[in-house]
PDB file of N, CA and C in Angstrom:
ATOM      1  N   UNK A   1      46.612 127.183-112.639  1.00  0.00           N
ATOM      2  CA  UNK A   1      45.856 126.940-113.195  1.00  0.00           C
ATOM      3  C   UNK A   1      46.216 125.423-113.683  1.00  0.00           C
ATOM      4  N   UNK A   2      47.822 125.639-114.378  1.00  0.00           N
ATOM      5  CA  UNK A   2      47.844 124.154-114.867  1.00  0.00           C
ATOM      6  C   UNK A   2      47.921 123.422-113.641  1.00  0.00           C
ATOM      7  N   UNK A   3      48.364 123.781-112.248  1.00  0.00           N
ATOM      8  CA  UNK A   3      49.195 122.872-111.259  1.00  0.00           C
ATOM      9  C   UNK A   3      47.609 122.039-110.947  1.00  0.00           C
ATOM     10  N   UNK A   4      46.163 123.373-110.702  1.00  0.00           N
ATOM     11  CA  UNK A   4      45.204 122.745-110.357  1.00  0.00           C
ATOM     12  C   UNK A   4      45.046 121.788-111.257  1.00  0.00           C
ATOM     13  N   UNK A   5      44.627 121.849-112.335  1.00  0.00           N
ATOM     14  CA  UNK A   5      44.043 121.022-113.516  1.00  0.00           C
ATOM     15  C   UNK A   5      45.044 119.446-113.045  1.00  0.00           C
ATOM     16  N   UNK A   6      46.173 119.532-113.084  1.00  0.00           N
ATOM     17  CA  UNK A   6      46.805 118.466-113.032  1.00  0.00           C
ATOM     18  C   UNK A   6      46.559 117.521-111.497  1.00  0.00           C
ATOM     19  N   UNK A   7      46.459 118.415-110.587  1.00  0.00           N
ATOM     20  CA  UNK A   7      46.041 117.654-109.280  1.00  0.00           C
ATOM     21  C   UNK A   7      44.695 117.314-109.238  1.00  0.00           C
ATOM     22  N   UNK A   8      43.693 117.989-109.929  1.00  0.00           N
ATOM     23  CA  UNK A   8      42.050 117.462-110.034  1.00  0.00           C
ATOM     24  C   UNK A   8      42.366 116.436-111.433  1.00  0.00           C
ATOM     25  N   UNK A   9      43.127 116.042-112.195  1.00  0.00           N
ATOM     26  CA  UNK A   9      42.950 115.155-112.654  1.00  0.00           C
ATOM     27  C   UNK A   9      44.024 114.138-112.292  1.00  0.00           C
ATOM     28  N   UNK A  10      45.193 113.978-111.318  1.00  0.00           N
ATOM     29  CA  UNK A  10      45.573 112.659-110.799  1.00  0.00           C
ATOM     30  C   UNK A  10      44.605 111.883-109.860  1.00  0.00           C
ATOM     31  N   UNK A  11      43.578 113.269-109.183  1.00  0.00           N
ATOM     32  CA  UNK A  11      42.957 112.771-108.091  1.00  0.00           C
ATOM     33  C   UNK A  11      41.530 112.040-108.670  1.00  0.00           C
ATOM     34  N   UNK A  12      41.183 112.543-110.240  1.00  0.00           N
ATOM     35  CA  UNK A  12      40.468 111.533-110.470  1.00  0.00           C
ATOM     36  C   UNK A  12      40.807 110.552-111.145  1.00  0.00           C
ATOM     37  N   UNK A  13      41.934 110.239-111.481  1.00  0.00           N
ATOM     38  CA  UNK A  13      42.624 108.801-112.095  1.00  0.00           C
ATOM     39  C   UNK A  13      42.704 107.917-111.116  1.00  0.00           C
ATOM     40  N   UNK A  14      43.159 108.580-109.947  1.00  0.00           N
ATOM     41  CA  UNK A  14      43.130 107.634-108.903  1.00  0.00           C
ATOM     42  C   UNK A  14      42.239 106.815-108.261  1.00  0.00           C
ATOM     43  N   UNK A  15      41.369 107.811-107.791  1.00  0.00           N
ATOM     44  CA  UNK A  15      39.465 107.375-107.706  1.00  0.00           C
ATOM     45  C   UNK A  15      39.105 106.445-108.713  1.00  0.00           C
ATOM     46  N   UNK A  16      38.841 106.733-110.217  1.00  0.00           N
ATOM     47  CA  UNK A  16      38.682 105.518-111.209  1.00  0.00           C
ATOM     48  C   UNK A  16      39.460 104.531-111.239  1.00  0.00           C
ATOM     49  N   UNK A  17      40.758 104.374-110.614  1.00  0.00           N
ATOM     50  CA  UNK A  17      41.248 103.253-110.653  1.00  0.00           C
ATOM     51  C   UNK A  17      40.550 102.325-109.312  1.00  0.00           C
ATOM     52  N   UNK A  18      40.486 102.893-107.839  1.00  0.00           N
ATOM     53  CA  UNK A  18      40.086 102.484-107.109  1.00  0.00           C
ATOM     54  C   UNK A  18      38.788 101.800-107.166  1.00  0.00           C
ATOM     55  N   UNK A  19      37.828 102.642-108.141  1.00  0.00           N
ATOM     56  CA  UNK A  19      36.288 101.954-108.170  1.00  0.00           C
ATOM     57  C   UNK A  19      36.575 100.970-109.472  1.00  0.00           C
ATOM     58  N   UNK A  20      37.755 101.170-110.490  1.00  0.00           N
ATOM     59  CA  UNK A  20      37.829  99.871-111.253  1.00  0.00           C
ATOM     60  C   UNK A  20      38.331  98.462-110.642  1.00  0.00           C
ATOM     61  N   UNK A  21      39.416  98.666-109.375  1.00  0.00           N
ATOM     62  CA  UNK A  21      39.524  97.702-109.244  1.00  0.00           C
ATOM     63  C   UNK A  21      38.667  96.799-107.982  1.00  0.00           C
ATOM     64  N   UNK A  22      37.393  97.874-107.562  1.00  0.00           N
ATOM     65  CA  UNK A  22      36.167  97.100-107.261  1.00  0.00           C
ATOM     66  C   UNK A  22      35.638  96.423-108.237  1.00  0.00           C
ATOM     67  N   UNK A  23      35.478  97.091-109.377  1.00  0.00           N
ATOM     68  CA  UNK A  23      34.276  96.389-110.690  1.00  0.00           C
ATOM     69  C   UNK A  23      35.554  94.970-111.198  1.00  0.00           C
ATOM     70  N   UNK A  24      36.473  94.993-110.401  1.00  0.00           N
ATOM     71  CA  UNK A  24      37.371  93.649-111.408  1.00  0.00           C
ATOM     72  C   UNK A  24      37.134  92.576-110.525  1.00  0.00           C
ATOM     73  N   UNK A  25      37.362  93.076-108.975  1.00  0.00           N
ATOM     74  CA  UNK A  25      37.411  91.817-107.575  1.00  0.00           C
ATOM     75  C   UNK A  25      36.557  91.920-106.989  1.00  0.00           C
ATOM     76  N   UNK A  26      35.443  92.671-107.189  1.00  0.00           N
ATOM     77  CA  UNK A  26      33.902  92.713-106.448  1.00  0.00           C
ATOM     78  C   UNK A  26      34.297  93.395-105.303  1.00  0.00           C
ATOM     79  N   UNK A  27      33.317  92.860-104.362  1.00  0.00           N
ATOM     80  CA  UNK A  27      33.022  93.611-102.905  1.00  0.00           C
ATOM     81  C   UNK A  27      34.468  92.911-101.831  1.00  0.00           C
ATOM     82  N   UNK A  28      35.002  92.434-102.182  1.00  0.00           N
ATOM     83  CA  UNK A  28      36.708  91.425-102.013  1.00  0.00           C
ATOM     84  C   UNK A  28      37.417  92.710-101.643  1.00  0.00           C
ATOM     85  N   UNK A  29      37.242  93.736-102.429  1.00  0.00           N
ATOM     86  CA  UNK A  29      38.070  94.792-102.700  1.00  0.00           C
ATOM     87  C   UNK A  29      37.622  96.417-101.966  1.00  0.00           C
ATOM     88  N   UNK A  30      36.691  96.088-101.139  1.00  0.00           N
ATOM     89  CA  UNK A  30      35.345  97.443-100.570  1.00  0.00           C
ATOM     90  C   UNK A  30      36.703  97.994 -99.832  1.00  0.00           C
ATOM     91  N   UNK A  31      37.595  97.802 -99.162  1.00  0.00           N
ATOM     92  CA  UNK A  31      38.505  99.038 -98.730  1.00  0.00           C
ATOM     93  C   UNK A  31      39.139 100.102 -99.674  1.00  0.00           C
ATOM     94  N   UNK A  32      39.193  99.171-101.088  1.00  0.00           N
ATOM     95  CA  UNK A  32      39.265 100.614-102.414  1.00  0.00           C
ATOM     96  C   UNK A  32      38.601 101.409-102.309  1.00  0.00           C
ATOM     97  N   UNK A  33      37.229 101.259-101.710  1.00  0.00           N
ATOM     98  CA  UNK A  33      35.937 102.054-101.901  1.00  0.00           C
ATOM     99  C   UNK A  33      36.532 103.499-101.034  1.00  0.00           C
ATOM    100  N   UNK A  34      37.007 102.608 -99.613  1.00  0.00           N
ATOM    101  CA  UNK A  34      36.913 103.948 -98.551  1.00  0.00           C
ATOM    102  C   UNK A  34      38.727 104.774 -99.001  1.00  0.00           C
ATOM    103  N   UNK A  35      39.250 104.155 -99.924  1.00  0.00           N
ATOM    104  CA  UNK A  35      40.250 104.823-100.463  1.00  0.00           C
ATOM    105  C   UNK A  35      39.888 105.491-101.359  1.00  0.00           C
ATOM    106  N   UNK A  36      39.113 105.574-102.447  1.00  0.00           N
ATOM    107  CA  UNK A  36      38.302 106.179-103.284  1.00  0.00           C
ATOM    108  C   UNK A  36      37.998 107.752-102.233  1.00  0.00           C
ATOM    109  N   UNK A  37      36.518 107.326-101.632  1.00  0.00           N
ATOM    110  CA  UNK A  37      36.721 108.418-100.746  1.00  0.00           C
ATOM    111  C   UNK A  37      37.125 109.517 -99.850  1.00  0.00           C
ATOM    112  N   UNK A  38      38.246 108.905 -99.580  1.00  0.00           N
ATOM    113  CA  UNK A  38      39.438 109.391 -98.909  1.00  0.00           C
ATOM    114  C   UNK A  38      40.408 110.562 -99.547  1.00  0.00           C
ATOM    115  N   UNK A  39      40.516 109.690-100.968  1.00  0.00           N
ATOM    116  CA  UNK A  39      41.161 110.421-101.992  1.00  0.00           C
ATOM    117  C   UNK A  39      40.500 111.877-102.558  1.00  0.00           C
ATOM    118  N   UNK A  40      39.011 111.430-102.970  1.00  0.00           N
ATOM    119  CA  UNK A  40      38.047 112.566-103.184  1.00  0.00           C
ATOM    120  C   UNK A  40      37.985 113.738-102.028  1.00  0.00           C
ATOM    121  N   UNK A  41      37.939 113.441-100.996  1.00  0.00           N
ATOM    122  CA  UNK A  41      38.482 114.474 -99.590  1.00  0.00           C
ATOM    123  C   UNK A  41      39.354 115.065 -99.621  1.00  0.00           C
ATOM    124  N   UNK A  42      40.670 114.405 -99.931  1.00  0.00           N
ATOM    125  CA  UNK A  42      41.985 115.037-100.046  1.00  0.00           C
ATOM    126  C   UNK A  42      41.991 116.128-101.271  1.00  0.00           C
ATOM    127  N   UNK A  43      41.704 115.422-102.284  1.00  0.00           N
ATOM    128  CA  UNK A  43      41.142 116.478-103.432  1.00  0.00           C
ATOM    129  C   UNK A  43      40.324 117.642-102.934  1.00  0.00           C
ATOM    130  N   UNK A  44      39.307 117.490-102.773  1.00  0.00           N
ATOM    131  CA  UNK A  44      38.550 118.503-102.645  1.00  0.00           C
ATOM    132  C   UNK A  44      39.482 119.617-102.094  1.00  0.00           C
ATOM    133  N   UNK A  45      40.466 119.337-100.728  1.00  0.00           N
ATOM    134  CA  UNK A  45      40.748 119.981-100.167  1.00  0.00           C
ATOM    135  C   UNK A  45      42.127 120.540-100.622  1.00  0.00           C
ATOM    136  N   UNK A  46      42.603 119.687-101.610  1.00  0.00           N
ATOM    137  CA  UNK A  46      43.949 120.495-102.038  1.00  0.00           C
ATOM    138  C   UNK A  46      43.204 121.680-103.244  1.00  0.00           C
ATOM    139  N   UNK A  47      42.272 121.332-104.088  1.00  0.00           N
ATOM    140  CA  UNK A  47      41.708 122.170-105.024  1.00  0.00           C
ATOM    141  C   UNK A  47      40.876 123.416-104.358  1.00  0.00           C
ATOM    142  N   UNK A  48      40.414 123.522-102.920  1.00  0.00           N
ATOM    143  CA  UNK A  48      40.230 124.622-102.278  1.00  0.00           C
ATOM    144  C   UNK A  48      41.211 125.435-102.011  1.00  0.00           C
ATOM    145  N   UNK A  49      42.303 124.808-101.393  1.00  0.00           N
ATOM    146  CA  UNK A  49      43.534 125.524-101.043  1.00  0.00           C
ATOM    147  C   UNK A  49      44.167 126.120-102.208  1.00  0.00           C
ATOM    148  N   UNK A  50      44.217 125.579-102.881  1.00  0.00           N
ATOM    149  CA  UNK A  50      44.903 126.085-104.341  1.00  0.00           C
ATOM    150  C   UNK A  50      43.990 127.133-105.246  1.00  0.00           C
ATOM    151  N   UNK A  51      42.998 127.027-104.495  1.00  0.00           N
ATOM    152  CA  UNK A  51      42.420 128.227-105.321  1.00  0.00           C
ATOM    153  C   UNK A  51      42.193 129.212-104.354  1.00  0.00           C
ATOM    154  N   UNK A  52      42.299 129.241-103.066  1.00  0.00           N
ATOM    155  CA  UNK A  52      42.193 130.010-101.930  1.00  0.00           C
ATOM    156  C   UNK A  52      43.645 131.127-102.516  1.00  0.00           C
ATOM    157  N   UNK A  53      44.727 130.103-102.139  1.00  0.00           N
ATOM    158  CA  UNK A  53      46.072 130.848-102.520  1.00  0.00           C
ATOM    159  C   UNK A  53      45.812 131.675-104.024  1.00  0.00           C
ATOM    160  N   UNK A  54      45.520 131.028-104.768  1.00  0.00           N
ATOM    161  CA  UNK A  54      45.652 131.842-106.118  1.00  0.00           C
ATOM    162  C   UNK A  54      44.485 133.283-106.064  1.00  0.00           C
ATOM    163  N   UNK A  55      43.746 133.380-105.182  1.00  0.00           N
ATOM    164  CA  UNK A  55      42.481 134.494-105.127  1.00  0.00           C
ATOM    165  C   UNK A  55      43.263 135.407-104.152  1.00  0.00           C
ATOM    166  N   UNK A  56      44.152 134.768-103.040  1.00  0.00           N
ATOM    167  CA  UNK A  56      44.885 135.921-102.041  1.00  0.00           C
ATOM    168  C   UNK A  56      46.004 136.195-103.074  1.00  0.00           C
ATOM    169  N   UNK A  57      46.784 135.958-103.914  1.00  0.00           N
ATOM    170  CA  UNK A  57      48.160 136.554-104.409  1.00  0.00           C
ATOM    171  C   UNK A  57      47.159 137.348-105.523  1.00  0.00           C
ATOM    172  N   UNK A  58      46.143 136.811-105.932  1.00  0.00           N
ATOM    173  CA  UNK A  58      45.736 137.650-107.289  1.00  0.00           C
ATOM    174  C   UNK A  58      45.340 139.262-106.573  1.00  0.00           C
ATOM    175  N   UNK A  59      44.667 139.309-105.580  1.00  0.00           N
ATOM    176  CA  UNK A  59      44.051 140.015-104.366  1.00  0.00           C
ATOM    177  C   UNK A  59      45.135 141.448-104.577  1.00  0.00           C
ATOM    178  N   UNK A  60      46.525 140.426-103.876  1.00  0.00           N
ATOM    179  CA  UNK A  60      47.781 141.566-103.463  1.00  0.00           C
ATOM    180  C   UNK A  60      48.526 141.702-104.491  1.00  0.00           C
ATOM    181  N   UNK A  61      48.586 141.238-105.448  1.00  0.00           N
ATOM    182  CA  UNK A  61      48.787 142.274-106.554  1.00  0.00           C
ATOM    183  C   UNK A  61      48.147 143.227-107.412  1.00  0.00           C
ATOM    184  N   UNK A  62      46.971 143.180-107.177  1.00  0.00           N
ATOM    185  CA  UNK A  62      45.903 144.043-108.119  1.00  0.00           C
ATOM    186  C   UNK A  62      45.888 144.899-106.816  1.00  0.00           C
ATOM    187  N   UNK A  63      46.097 144.587-105.680  1.00  0.00           N
ATOM    188  CA  UNK A  63      46.096 146.036-104.775  1.00  0.00           C
ATOM    189  C   UNK A  63      47.610 146.909-104.885  1.00  0.00           C
ATOM    190  N   UNK A  64      48.705 145.980-105.275  1.00  0.00           N
ATOM    191  CA  UNK A  64      49.764 146.595-105.629  1.00  0.00           C
ATOM    192  C   UNK A  64      49.866 147.721-106.553  1.00  0.00           C
ATOM    193  N   UNK A  65      48.981 146.948-107.727  1.00  0.00           N
ATOM    194  CA  UNK A  65      49.197 147.690-108.788  1.00  0.00           C
ATOM    195  C   UNK A  65      47.881 149.387-108.485  1.00  0.00           C
ATOM    196  N   UNK A  66      47.263 148.969-107.820  1.00  0.00           N
ATOM    197  CA  UNK A  66      46.581 150.411-107.293  1.00  0.00           C
ATOM    198  C   UNK A  66      46.665 151.369-106.489  1.00  0.00           C
ATOM    199  N   UNK A  67      47.659 150.889-105.513  1.00  0.00           N
ATOM    200  CA  UNK A  67      48.560 150.991-104.217  1.00  0.00           C
ATOM    201  C   UNK A  67      49.730 151.025-104.428  1.00  0.00           C
ATOM    202  N   UNK A  68      50.354 151.559-105.351  1.00  0.00           N
ATOM    203  CA  UNK A  68      51.936 151.461-105.703  1.00  0.00           C
ATOM    204  C   UNK A  68      52.458 151.921-104.173  1.00  0.00           C
ATOM    205  N   UNK A  69      53.732 151.613-103.876  1.00  0.00           N
ATOM    206  CA  UNK A  69      54.679 152.019-102.674  1.00  0.00           C
ATOM    207  C   UNK A  69      55.627 153.287-103.530  1.00  0.00           C
ATOM    208  N   UNK A  70      55.890 154.320-102.573  1.00  0.00           N
ATOM    209  CA  UNK A  70      56.380 155.700-102.756  1.00  0.00           C
ATOM    210  C   UNK A  70      57.760 155.176-102.781  1.00  0.00           C
TER     211      UNK A  70
END
């Protein structure tokens, strides 16, 4: 949970930084908008991947609790 929060926070900070560059320098910094969109896509992918791994591990541990090996 902490890792997911830290990754989401870092991704949001990068996106806001790139959008802040556009505000400061105008449309001359338009490639920063492309980078912000790419960072957002990466952030969504990482979040989904981490959530999937968390659910998978939870299912494995719950399954081991209900059906312990003899």
